[in-house]
Coordinates of C-alpha atoms in Angstrom, one line a residue:
Chain D
M1 CA 1.8 4.2 -75.8
T2 CA 0.6 2.7 -72.6
T3 CA 2.5 3.8 -69.5
V4 CA 0.4 2.1 -66.9
S5 CA -2.0 -0.8 -67.0
L6 CA -4.4 -1.7 -64.2
R7 CA -5.7 -5.2 -65.0
S8 CA -8.6 -6.5 -62.8
L9 CA -7.1 -4.8 -59.8
R10 CA -8.9 -5.9 -56.7
K11 CA -8.6 -5.1 -53.0
T12 CA -10.4 -6.6 -50.1
Y13 CA -10.1 -6.1 -46.3
G14 CA -11.4 -9.4 -44.8
T15 CA -14.8 -9.7 -46.3
V16 CA -15.1 -6.0 -47.2
V17 CA -14.4 -5.3 -50.9
A18 CA -12.7 -1.9 -51.3
V19 CA -11.9 -2.1 -55.0
E20 CA -13.5 -4.6 -57.4
G21 CA -11.8 -5.4 -60.7
V22 CA -10.5 -2.1 -62.0
D23 CA -9.3 -2.2 -65.6
L24 CA -7.6 0.9 -66.9
E25 CA -4.9 1.7 -69.5
I26 CA -3.1 5.0 -69.0
A27 CA -1.3 6.4 -72.0
E28 CA 1.9 8.4 -71.9
G29 CA 1.1 12.1 -71.1
E30 CA -2.5 11.3 -70.1
L31 CA -4.1 12.9 -67.1
I32 CA -6.6 10.4 -65.6
V33 CA -8.8 11.5 -62.7
L34 CA -10.3 9.0 -60.3
L35 CA -13.5 10.6 -59.2
G36 CA -16.0 9.4 -56.6
P37 CA -17.5 10.0 -53.2
S38 CA -15.7 9.1 -50.0
G39 CA -15.2 5.4 -49.6
C40 CA -15.6 4.6 -53.3
G41 CA -12.2 3.0 -53.6
K42 CA -10.5 5.7 -55.6
S43 CA -7.7 6.4 -53.0
T44 CA -7.2 2.6 -52.5
T45 CA -6.8 2.2 -56.2
L46 CA -4.2 5.0 -56.3
R47 CA -2.4 3.5 -53.3
M48 CA -2.3 0.1 -55.0
V49 CA -0.7 1.7 -58.0
A50 CA 1.8 3.4 -55.6
G51 CA 2.5 0.2 -53.8
L52 CA 1.4 1.5 -50.5
E53 CA -1.4 -1.0 -50.4
T54 CA -1.0 -4.6 -51.4
T55 CA -3.1 -5.9 -54.2
T56 CA -5.5 -8.8 -53.4
S57 CA -5.6 -9.9 -57.0
G58 CA -5.0 -8.5 -60.5
Q59 CA -2.0 -7.1 -62.2
L60 CA -0.3 -3.8 -62.4
M61 CA 2.1 -3.0 -65.2
I62 CA 4.2 0.1 -65.5
G63 CA 5.8 0.3 -68.9
E64 CA 6.7 -3.3 -69.7
R65 CA 7.3 -4.3 -66.1
D66 CA 4.9 -6.2 -63.8
V67 CA 5.2 -4.1 -60.6
T68 CA 2.2 -5.7 -58.7
T69 CA 4.3 -6.9 -55.8
L70 CA 7.2 -4.4 -56.0
E71 CA 8.0 -1.8 -53.3
P72 CA 6.9 1.8 -54.0
K73 CA 10.6 2.8 -54.6
D74 CA 11.0 0.2 -57.3
R75 CA 7.9 1.2 -59.3
D76 CA 9.1 4.4 -61.0
I77 CA 6.3 6.5 -59.5
A78 CA 6.2 9.8 -57.6
M79 CA 3.3 10.7 -55.3
V80 CA 1.8 13.9 -53.9
F81 CA -0.1 13.4 -50.7
Q82 CA -3.3 15.0 -49.5
N83 CA -1.6 16.6 -46.5
Y84 CA 1.6 17.2 -48.5
A85 CA 3.6 14.9 -46.2
L86 CA 6.6 17.2 -46.2
Y87 CA 9.3 16.1 -43.8
P88 CA 8.8 18.8 -41.1
H89 CA 12.4 18.9 -39.8
K90 CA 14.0 19.1 -43.2
T91 CA 14.4 22.3 -45.3
I92 CA 12.5 22.5 -48.6
R93 CA 15.7 21.7 -50.5
A94 CA 16.3 18.6 -48.3
N95 CA 12.7 17.6 -48.8
M96 CA 13.0 17.7 -52.5
S97 CA 16.5 16.1 -52.5
F98 CA 15.6 13.2 -50.3
G99 CA 14.3 10.9 -52.9
L100 CA 17.2 11.5 -55.2
K101 CA 19.7 11.1 -52.4
M102 CA 18.1 7.7 -51.5
R103 CA 18.7 6.7 -55.1
G104 CA 22.3 7.5 -54.8
M105 CA 22.3 10.6 -57.2
S106 CA 25.4 12.7 -56.8
A107 CA 25.1 15.9 -54.7
A108 CA 25.8 18.1 -57.8
D109 CA 23.2 16.4 -59.9
T110 CA 20.7 16.5 -57.1
A111 CA 21.2 20.2 -56.6
R112 CA 20.7 20.8 -60.3
E113 CA 17.5 18.8 -60.4
V114 CA 16.1 20.5 -57.4
D115 CA 16.9 23.9 -58.7
R116 CA 15.3 23.0 -62.0
A117 CA 12.0 21.9 -60.4
A118 CA 12.0 24.8 -58.0
E119 CA 12.4 27.2 -60.9
M120 CA 9.5 25.5 -62.7
L121 CA 7.3 25.8 -59.7
D122 CA 8.5 29.3 -58.6
I123 CA 9.6 28.1 -55.2
A124 CA 13.4 28.8 -55.6
H125 CA 13.2 31.4 -52.9
L126 CA 11.8 28.9 -50.4
L127 CA 14.5 26.3 -50.6
D128 CA 16.2 27.2 -47.3
R129 CA 13.0 27.4 -45.3
K130 CA 11.2 24.6 -43.4
P131 CA 7.7 23.4 -44.2
A132 CA 6.2 25.1 -41.1
Q133 CA 7.3 28.5 -42.5
L134 CA 5.2 28.0 -45.7
S135 CA 1.6 28.7 -46.6
G136 CA -0.7 26.0 -47.8
G137 CA -0.2 26.9 -51.4
Q138 CA 3.6 27.0 -51.1
M139 CA 3.6 23.6 -49.3
Q140 CA 1.5 22.2 -52.2
R141 CA 4.0 23.5 -54.7
V142 CA 6.9 21.9 -52.7
A143 CA 5.0 18.6 -52.6
L144 CA 4.6 18.8 -56.4
G145 CA 8.3 19.8 -56.7
R146 CA 9.3 16.8 -54.6
A147 CA 7.5 14.6 -57.1
L148 CA 8.7 16.5 -60.1
V149 CA 12.5 16.1 -59.4
R150 CA 12.1 12.3 -59.6
D151 CA 11.1 12.3 -63.3
P152 CA 8.9 9.1 -62.9
A153 CA 6.9 7.2 -65.4
I154 CA 3.7 8.4 -63.7
F155 CA 2.7 11.0 -61.1
L156 CA 0.2 9.9 -58.5
L157 CA -1.8 12.7 -56.8
D158 CA -4.1 11.9 -53.9
E159 CA -6.6 14.8 -53.4
P160 CA -3.7 17.3 -53.6
L161 CA -5.9 20.4 -53.5
S162 CA -8.4 19.5 -50.8
N163 CA -6.6 21.4 -48.0
L164 CA -6.5 24.7 -49.9
D165 CA -9.1 27.4 -49.9
A166 CA -11.4 27.8 -52.9
K167 CA -9.5 30.5 -54.7
L168 CA -6.1 28.9 -54.3
R169 CA -7.6 25.6 -55.3
A170 CA -8.7 27.0 -58.6
R171 CA -5.3 28.6 -59.2
M172 CA -3.4 25.4 -58.3
R173 CA -5.7 23.4 -60.5
E174 CA -4.8 25.6 -63.5
E175 CA -1.1 25.3 -62.6
I176 CA -1.2 21.5 -62.3
A177 CA -2.9 21.3 -65.8
L178 CA -0.3 23.5 -67.3
L179 CA 2.6 21.7 -65.6
Q180 CA 1.3 18.3 -66.7
R181 CA 1.1 19.5 -70.3
R182 CA 4.6 20.9 -70.0
I183 CA 6.2 17.8 -68.6
G184 CA 4.1 15.4 -70.8
K185 CA 4.0 12.7 -68.2
A186 CA 1.1 10.5 -67.2
M187 CA -0.8 11.5 -64.1
L188 CA -3.3 9.6 -62.0
Y189 CA -5.2 12.1 -59.9
V190 CA -7.7 11.3 -57.2
T191 CA -10.4 13.7 -56.2
H192 CA -14.0 13.8 -54.9
D193 CA -14.4 17.3 -56.5
Q194 CA -16.1 16.9 -59.9
T195 CA -15.1 20.4 -60.9
E196 CA -11.5 19.4 -60.5
A197 CA -12.1 16.3 -62.5
M198 CA -13.9 18.1 -65.3
T199 CA -11.3 20.8 -65.7
L200 CA -8.2 18.7 -65.3
A201 CA -8.8 15.3 -66.8
D202 CA -8.2 13.8 -70.2
R203 CA -10.4 11.0 -69.0
I204 CA -12.4 10.6 -65.9
V205 CA -12.8 7.3 -64.1
I206 CA -15.9 7.5 -61.9
M207 CA -16.1 5.0 -59.0
R208 CA -18.7 4.0 -56.5
D209 CA -18.5 1.2 -53.9
G210 CA -15.3 -0.1 -55.3
H211 CA -16.7 -0.4 -58.8
V212 CA -15.9 1.6 -61.9
Q213 CA -19.1 3.3 -63.1
Q214 CA -17.8 4.9 -66.3
I215 CA -14.6 5.9 -68.0
G216 CA -14.6 8.7 -70.5
S217 CA -13.6 12.2 -71.4
P218 CA -15.1 15.0 -69.2
L219 CA -17.7 15.9 -71.9
E220 CA -18.6 12.2 -72.5
V221 CA -19.4 11.6 -68.9
Y222 CA -21.2 14.9 -68.7
D223 CA -23.2 14.5 -71.9
R224 CA -23.8 10.7 -71.8
P225 CA -23.6 9.5 -68.2
A226 CA -23.6 5.7 -68.0
N227 CA -26.0 5.6 -65.1
A228 CA -28.0 7.7 -62.7
F229 CA -25.1 7.8 -60.2
V230 CA -22.7 9.3 -62.7
A231 CA -25.4 11.7 -63.9
G232 CA -26.0 12.9 -60.3
F233 CA -22.3 13.1 -59.4
V234 CA -20.9 14.9 -62.4
G235 CA -22.1 18.5 -63.0
S236 CA -22.7 21.4 -60.7
P237 CA -25.4 22.1 -59.7
E238 CA -26.2 18.4 -59.9
M239 CA -28.6 16.9 -62.4
N240 CA -32.2 16.7 -61.4
L241 CA -33.3 13.0 -61.2
V242 CA -37.0 12.4 -60.8
P243 CA -39.1 9.3 -61.3
A244 CA -41.6 9.5 -64.1
R245 CA -43.4 7.4 -66.7
I246 CA -43.4 7.5 -70.4
E247 CA -46.6 7.3 -72.3
S248 CA -47.3 8.0 -76.0
G249 CA -44.1 10.0 -76.5
R250 CA -44.4 12.1 -73.4
I251 CA -42.7 12.1 -70.1
I252 CA -45.3 12.3 -67.4
L253 CA -43.8 13.7 -64.2
D254 CA -47.2 14.2 -62.5
D255 CA -50.7 15.0 -63.4
G256 CA -50.5 17.9 -65.7
V257 CA -46.7 18.0 -65.6
A258 CA -45.4 16.5 -68.8
T259 CA -42.8 17.2 -71.5
P260 CA -42.0 15.6 -74.9
A261 CA -39.9 12.5 -74.6
P262 CA -36.8 11.8 -76.7
G263 CA -37.5 9.7 -79.8
N264 CA -36.1 6.4 -78.6
A265 CA -37.8 6.5 -75.2
P266 CA -39.3 3.2 -74.1
T267 CA -42.8 3.2 -72.6
G268 CA -43.2 2.7 -68.9
P269 CA -41.6 3.9 -65.6
V270 CA -38.2 5.5 -65.9
L271 CA -35.8 7.8 -64.0
V272 CA -35.6 11.1 -65.7
G273 CA -32.4 13.2 -65.6
I274 CA -32.5 16.8 -66.6
R275 CA -29.5 19.1 -66.0
P276 CA -30.6 22.4 -64.2
E277 CA -29.3 24.4 -67.2
A278 CA -31.4 22.4 -69.6
L279 CA -34.6 23.6 -67.8
V280 CA -35.3 26.9 -69.4
P281 CA -37.9 29.4 -68.0
S282 CA -40.4 30.1 -70.7
H283 CA -44.0 31.1 -71.2
Q284 CA -45.1 27.6 -71.9
G285 CA -43.9 24.2 -70.6
M286 CA -44.2 22.6 -67.2
P287 CA -45.5 24.6 -64.2
F288 CA -42.7 25.4 -61.7
V289 CA -43.3 26.8 -58.3
V290 CA -40.2 28.8 -57.1
Q291 CA -39.2 28.1 -53.5
G292 CA -35.8 29.6 -53.4
V293 CA -33.7 32.0 -55.6
E294 CA -29.8 32.0 -55.5
Q295 CA -28.2 34.8 -57.5
L296 CA -24.8 33.7 -58.8
G297 CA -24.0 36.9 -60.6
S298 CA -24.2 36.0 -64.3
Q299 CA -26.7 33.2 -63.6
T300 CA -29.7 32.6 -61.3
L301 CA -30.4 29.3 -59.6
F302 CA -34.0 28.6 -58.8
I303 CA -35.0 25.8 -56.4
G304 CA -38.6 24.8 -56.6
L305 CA -41.3 22.2 -57.3
L306 CA -41.9 20.5 -60.6
G307 CA -45.1 18.7 -59.7
P308 CA -44.2 17.0 -56.5
H309 CA -40.5 16.9 -57.2
R310 CA -38.0 19.4 -56.0
V311 CA -35.7 20.4 -58.8
R312 CA -33.2 23.1 -59.7
V313 CA -33.3 25.4 -62.6
L314 CA -30.2 27.3 -63.7
A315 CA -31.0 30.2 -66.0
S316 CA -29.3 33.3 -67.3
R317 CA -29.7 36.1 -64.8
I318 CA -33.3 36.8 -63.9
N319 CA -34.0 39.6 -61.4
D320 CA -37.8 39.7 -61.2
V321 CA -38.8 36.2 -60.0
A322 CA -39.3 35.8 -56.2
P323 CA -39.9 32.8 -54.1
G324 CA -43.6 31.8 -54.1
E325 CA -44.1 32.8 -57.7
A326 CA -45.2 30.2 -60.3
I327 CA -43.4 30.2 -63.7
H328 CA -43.0 27.7 -66.5
V329 CA -40.0 25.8 -67.6
A330 CA -39.3 23.8 -70.7
V331 CA -36.8 21.3 -71.8
E332 CA -35.6 20.1 -75.2
P333 CA -36.3 16.3 -75.6
E334 CA -32.7 15.7 -76.6
A335 CA -31.5 17.2 -73.3
V336 CA -33.4 14.6 -71.3
H337 CA -31.5 11.6 -69.9
L338 CA -33.4 8.5 -69.3
F339 CA -32.3 5.8 -66.8
D340 CA -33.7 2.5 -65.8
N341 CA -36.0 2.9 -62.8
A342 CA -34.5 -0.1 -60.9
S343 CA -30.8 -0.4 -62.0
G344 CA -30.2 3.2 -62.8
A345 CA -28.5 2.2 -66.1
R346 CA -28.8 4.6 -69.1
L347 CA -31.6 3.7 -71.4
Chain R
M1 CA -11.9 36.1 -15.5
T2 CA -12.0 39.1 -13.2
R3 CA -9.1 41.5 -13.2
W4 CA -8.1 40.2 -9.8
M5 CA -7.7 36.6 -10.8
L6 CA -4.4 36.8 -12.6
P7 CA -2.5 38.8 -10.0
G8 CA -4.3 36.7 -7.3
F9 CA -3.2 33.3 -8.7
L10 CA 0.3 34.7 -9.4
T11 CA 0.7 35.8 -5.8
I12 CA -0.5 32.4 -4.5
G13 CA 2.0 30.7 -6.8
A14 CA 4.8 33.0 -5.9
L15 CA 4.2 32.6 -2.2
A16 CA 4.0 28.8 -2.4
T17 CA 7.3 28.8 -4.4
L18 CA 8.9 31.0 -1.8
V19 CA 7.7 29.0 1.2
L20 CA 8.1 25.5 -0.2
I21 CA 11.0 25.7 -2.6
V22 CA 13.1 28.9 -2.3
G23 CA 13.0 29.1 1.5
P24 CA 14.1 25.5 2.1
A25 CA 16.8 25.7 -0.6
I26 CA 18.2 28.9 0.9
Y27 CA 18.1 27.3 4.3
A28 CA 19.9 24.2 3.0
I29 CA 22.5 26.2 1.3
S30 CA 23.0 28.4 4.4
L31 CA 23.6 25.2 6.4
S32 CA 26.7 24.6 4.4
F33 CA 28.4 27.7 5.9
F34 CA 28.1 26.4 9.4
D35 CA 29.6 23.6 11.5
R36 CA 26.8 21.7 13.1
T37 CA 26.6 18.2 14.5
S38 CA 22.8 17.9 14.3
L39 CA 19.8 20.0 13.1
T40 CA 19.2 21.0 16.7
A41 CA 22.8 21.8 17.7
E42 CA 24.0 25.4 17.9
P43 CA 25.6 26.3 14.5
V44 CA 29.1 27.7 14.3
W45 CA 30.0 29.9 11.3
V46 CA 32.9 28.4 9.3
G47 CA 32.6 30.3 6.0
F48 CA 33.7 28.2 3.0
D49 CA 35.6 25.7 5.2
N50 CA 33.0 22.9 4.5
F51 CA 33.3 23.5 0.7
A52 CA 37.2 23.5 0.9
N53 CA 37.1 20.2 2.9
V54 CA 34.6 18.6 0.6
L55 CA 36.5 19.6 -2.6
S56 CA 39.8 18.3 -1.2
S57 CA 38.3 14.9 -0.2
G58 CA 38.7 12.0 -2.5
A59 CA 35.2 10.8 -1.5
F60 CA 33.5 13.8 -3.2
W61 CA 35.3 13.4 -6.5
N62 CA 34.6 9.6 -6.4
A63 CA 30.9 10.3 -5.7
L64 CA 30.8 12.9 -8.5
W65 CA 32.3 10.4 -11.0
N66 CA 30.0 7.6 -9.8
G67 CA 27.0 10.0 -10.2
F68 CA 28.0 10.7 -13.8
V69 CA 28.6 7.0 -14.6
Y70 CA 25.3 5.9 -12.9
A71 CA 23.2 8.7 -14.5
G72 CA 24.9 8.6 -17.8
V73 CA 24.8 4.9 -18.5
A74 CA 21.3 4.5 -17.0
I75 CA 19.9 7.3 -19.3
V76 CA 21.6 5.9 -22.4
L77 CA 20.2 2.4 -21.7
Q78 CA 16.7 3.7 -20.7
V79 CA 16.5 5.8 -23.9
V80 CA 17.8 3.2 -26.3
L81 CA 15.7 0.4 -24.7
G82 CA 12.7 2.8 -24.3
I83 CA 12.7 3.7 -28.1
G84 CA 13.2 0.0 -29.0
F85 CA 10.3 -1.1 -26.9
A86 CA 8.2 1.8 -28.0
L87 CA 8.8 0.8 -31.7
L88 CA 7.9 -2.8 -30.9
L89 CA 4.7 -1.8 -29.1
H90 CA 3.8 0.6 -31.9
Q91 CA 3.6 -2.3 -34.4
P92 CA 0.2 -3.9 -34.9
F93 CA -0.1 -7.3 -33.3
R94 CA -2.6 -9.3 -31.3
G95 CA -2.6 -8.4 -27.6
R96 CA -0.8 -5.1 -28.1
A97 CA -3.0 -3.2 -25.7
L98 CA -2.5 -5.7 -23.0
L99 CA 1.3 -5.8 -23.5
R100 CA 1.4 -2.0 -23.5
G101 CA -0.2 -2.1 -20.0
V102 CA 2.1 -4.8 -18.8
A103 CA 5.1 -2.9 -20.0
F104 CA 4.2 0.0 -17.8
L105 CA 3.9 -2.1 -14.7
P106 CA 7.5 -1.7 -13.3
Y107 CA 7.1 2.0 -13.2
L108 CA 4.1 1.6 -10.9
L109 CA 6.0 -0.5 -8.4
P110 CA 7.4 1.3 -5.3
T111 CA 11.1 1.3 -5.5
V112 CA 11.5 -0.5 -2.3
V113 CA 9.4 -3.4 -3.5
A114 CA 11.4 -3.6 -6.8
V115 CA 14.7 -3.5 -5.0
L116 CA 13.7 -6.1 -2.4
T117 CA 12.6 -8.4 -5.3
F118 CA 15.9 -7.9 -7.1
K119 CA 17.8 -8.6 -3.8
W120 CA 15.9 -11.9 -3.4
M121 CA 16.4 -12.9 -6.9
I122 CA 20.1 -12.4 -6.8
D123 CA 20.8 -13.4 -3.2
G124 CA 24.2 -15.0 -2.9
S125 CA 22.9 -18.3 -1.5
L126 CA 19.1 -18.5 -2.1
G127 CA 18.4 -16.2 -5.1
I128 CA 16.8 -17.8 -8.1
V129 CA 19.4 -16.3 -10.4
T130 CA 22.3 -17.6 -8.2
I131 CA 20.7 -21.1 -8.1
K132 CA 20.1 -21.2 -11.9
M133 CA 23.6 -20.0 -12.6
A134 CA 24.9 -22.8 -10.3
D135 CA 22.7 -25.3 -12.2
W136 CA 24.3 -24.2 -15.4
G137 CA 27.7 -24.6 -13.9
L138 CA 28.4 -20.9 -13.8
P139 CA 30.3 -19.4 -10.9
P140 CA 28.3 -17.2 -8.5
I141 CA 28.3 -13.4 -9.1
Y142 CA 28.0 -11.2 -6.0
W143 CA 25.9 -8.6 -7.7
F144 CA 25.8 -5.9 -5.0
E145 CA 28.8 -7.0 -3.0
T146 CA 31.8 -6.7 -5.4
E147 CA 33.1 -3.4 -6.6
S148 CA 33.1 -4.5 -10.2
A149 CA 29.5 -5.7 -10.3
A150 CA 27.8 -3.3 -7.9
M151 CA 27.6 -0.3 -10.3
F152 CA 26.4 -2.5 -13.1
S153 CA 23.7 -4.0 -10.8
V154 CA 22.3 -0.6 -9.5
I155 CA 22.2 0.6 -13.1
M156 CA 20.3 -2.5 -14.2
V157 CA 17.8 -2.1 -11.4
S158 CA 17.3 1.6 -12.4
V159 CA 16.9 0.7 -16.0
W160 CA 14.4 -2.0 -15.2
L161 CA 12.4 0.5 -13.1
W162 CA 12.3 3.5 -15.3
T163 CA 12.6 2.3 -18.9
P164 CA 8.8 1.8 -18.9
F165 CA 8.3 5.5 -18.3
V166 CA 10.6 6.3 -21.3
T167 CA 8.8 3.6 -23.4
T168 CA 5.4 5.0 -22.7
T169 CA 6.5 8.6 -23.5
F170 CA 8.1 7.6 -26.8
L171 CA 5.1 5.5 -27.6
A172 CA 2.9 8.5 -27.2
G173 CA 5.3 10.4 -29.4
L174 CA 5.3 7.7 -32.1
Q175 CA 1.5 7.9 -32.3
T176 CA 1.7 11.6 -33.3
I177 CA 4.0 11.0 -36.3
P178 CA 1.8 11.2 -39.5
V179 CA 1.7 7.8 -41.3
Q180 CA 2.0 9.8 -44.6
L181 CA 5.5 10.8 -43.7
Y182 CA 6.5 7.1 -43.7
E183 CA 4.6 6.6 -46.9
A184 CA 6.3 9.5 -48.6
A185 CA 9.7 8.1 -47.4
R186 CA 8.8 4.7 -48.8
V187 CA 8.0 6.3 -52.2
D188 CA 11.2 8.3 -51.9
G189 CA 13.1 5.0 -51.5
A190 CA 14.0 5.0 -47.8
G191 CA 14.1 1.5 -46.2
P192 CA 13.2 0.9 -42.5
I193 CA 16.5 2.1 -41.1
R194 CA 16.6 5.3 -43.1
R195 CA 13.0 5.9 -42.2
F196 CA 13.9 5.6 -38.5
F197 CA 16.8 8.0 -38.8
H198 CA 15.1 10.5 -41.2
I199 CA 11.6 10.5 -39.8
T200 CA 11.1 8.7 -36.5
L201 CA 14.1 10.1 -34.6
P202 CA 13.8 13.7 -35.8
S203 CA 10.1 13.6 -35.0
L204 CA 10.8 12.3 -31.5
R205 CA 13.5 14.9 -31.0
P206 CA 11.4 17.3 -28.8
I207 CA 10.4 14.4 -26.6
L208 CA 14.0 13.0 -26.6
T209 CA 15.3 16.4 -25.5
V210 CA 12.9 16.6 -22.6
I211 CA 13.3 12.9 -21.6
I212 CA 17.0 13.0 -21.5
L213 CA 16.9 16.2 -19.4
L214 CA 14.3 14.9 -16.9
R215 CA 15.7 11.4 -16.6
G216 CA 19.2 12.9 -16.3
V217 CA 18.2 15.2 -13.4
W218 CA 16.2 12.4 -11.7
M219 CA 19.0 9.8 -12.1
F220 CA 21.6 12.2 -10.9
N221 CA 19.6 12.9 -7.7
K222 CA 18.2 9.4 -7.4
F223 CA 18.9 8.2 -3.8
D224 CA 16.6 5.2 -3.0
V225 CA 17.9 2.6 -5.4
I226 CA 21.5 2.9 -4.4
W227 CA 20.8 3.4 -0.7
L228 CA 18.5 0.3 -0.6
T229 CA 20.8 -2.0 -2.6
T230 CA 24.4 -1.1 -1.8
G231 CA 24.2 1.8 0.6
G232 CA 26.9 3.3 -1.6
G233 CA 29.3 0.4 -1.2
P234 CA 31.2 -1.7 -1.5
L235 CA 34.0 0.6 -0.6
G236 CA 32.3 3.6 -2.2
A237 CA 32.0 1.8 -5.5
T238 CA 28.4 3.0 -6.0
E239 CA 28.4 6.0 -3.7
H240 CA 27.2 9.1 -5.6
L241 CA 26.6 12.7 -4.3
P242 CA 23.1 12.2 -2.8
V243 CA 24.3 9.1 -0.8
L244 CA 27.5 10.8 0.2
A245 CA 25.6 13.9 1.4
Y246 CA 23.1 11.8 3.3
R247 CA 25.9 9.7 4.9
E248 CA 27.8 12.9 6.0
A249 CA 24.7 14.6 7.4
F250 CA 22.7 11.9 9.0
R251 CA 25.2 9.1 9.7
L252 CA 28.3 11.0 10.6
F253 CA 26.2 13.9 11.9
D254 CA 28.1 16.6 10.0
I255 CA 25.2 18.6 8.7
G256 CA 27.5 21.4 7.3
T257 CA 29.5 19.0 5.1
G258 CA 26.4 17.2 4.0
A259 CA 24.8 20.5 3.1
A260 CA 28.0 21.6 1.2
I261 CA 28.0 18.4 -0.8
A262 CA 24.3 18.9 -1.6
T263 CA 24.9 22.5 -2.6
L264 CA 27.8 21.5 -4.9
S265 CA 25.7 18.8 -6.4
F266 CA 23.0 21.4 -7.1
L267 CA 25.6 23.7 -8.8
V268 CA 27.0 20.9 -10.9
L269 CA 23.5 20.0 -12.1
M270 CA 22.7 23.6 -12.8
V271 CA 25.7 24.0 -15.0
I272 CA 25.0 20.8 -16.9
V273 CA 21.3 21.8 -17.4
T274 CA 22.3 25.3 -18.6
I275 CA 24.7 23.8 -21.1
Y276 CA 22.1 21.3 -22.1
F277 CA 19.5 24.0 -22.8
W278 CA 22.0 26.0 -24.7
A279 CA 23.0 23.0 -26.8
F280 CA 19.5 21.7 -27.4
P281 CA 17.1 24.6 -27.3
M282 CA 13.5 23.4 -26.7
D283 CA 11.8 25.5 -29.4
D284 CA 13.7 24.5 -32.5
R285 CA 10.9 22.9 -34.3
K286 CA 10.9 25.5 -37.0

């Protein structure tokens, strides 16, 4: 069942278009991640859903209600902000109670709801403290807790983990995924971190310059990126994108640097996308001059030249190749993505 | 920083404080124990007689009460109007930067200029306010000349002069409140009034605490506005402790009594400030 519908949602600031016609149906219990670089319109889209930004045109439905012009409080949403936005002078309990109090919930019911959420997030021991006395991770939990007590139709999270260090971010990511499955509510989650998107999302919405580039499950956008932008944005290390031409079933990257093309490849100039892990060091294949070696533990990342193009190769651990050495790399034709040279669209 | 810099600067600071603040204060307090008709006359030791005389005079208690009324009402008005104007000037609108500058102007005027302007405007026969009121068929009000109106008038002049300072300070404070707090409160369901009381006011509390303290001390000791407008009159209706002390010391040439009034004024202020610090500790942000 659809919980939230974004229908041709558009936002302009004067002549600047921030979001151009976003269409999205979010099902109950679904975790949608809005992914894109800074300024792509993902946060603006989220803020339009929240009601913190007016909508220039389009329609927003939550459940059966048209909420396009309603105040945030009347939309049945809860939001987690990037900087947590905890009220600094209130205790954690008061922070979490505030929304319920504003809605006229009785003191006893409020206390019960706050205790329940605090229990769920393991912050019951922090309830009497103030935000300044908490660590970043604890503040993040409280911010989640404040949203959780409200039991809304949809949770909106605006880059909630971007202020945490890498280790804590990974842990909180897992916790948010578990929490979301446990409560079974829809979530709209904004991030510029593709790892977060890949690991959390049921579906990812990739945006660029206010336009939706692709909507799909994490593996769909990874395996079949709709265009060169998505291909380059999703995946870490990012996909190698190099100009080439296709002639008689072969992809020609440069004189003497060629590899078999996939069966459906059109002849002519193309943009070739090969994921670093799809390039495999081998005895035959394309000549690759190693410029840099990054040991990641279980894997080794080589940076080097494939013809004139700088590319990355991610291989299982290799200890005995040093910068300056020339090796060969091969790629399966099915692992090659082809994009239109001009538009970047998938071929 | 060399190892001599810290003790060096401390010594300079301590010496300057001793010579410029502690010394004169002790001298002023010591004057209150002597009978002296001028600063050059031979002092005669009278112990606590000056204090006893002052405390038994109606003029002292009247001046103390007037001081509380003048400072109290002026602070309340300055703070309420200051926050109000700051909230207005915090809203986005065309010409905001210009208006912010204009709003600060009264604070830049020398008190004597502001007071003279007010006196012209409300002059009993030629003032523009008096003439306008006559045009509208209203009876004249003798703003500085009647007991009932004089206190109101000196408070208004003070509010006009120093509200801009409060406004500017609060405006600076408002700009430090993260917008996300207001957004979170909107999502939580708080309307504008609740947002003001739950976010704006608590966030401004540290500034509010300092402003009330500073303005309170300044208003309690403020001499020029009252002296230039009413001179403490009519019939002591606006006479507060600084004016009374000045009148005793330099008009009636009773330096000892003037010093005793100033000392008592200092003690009253010290007690109030101590209670204030106790009631509103400055480091309660946590």
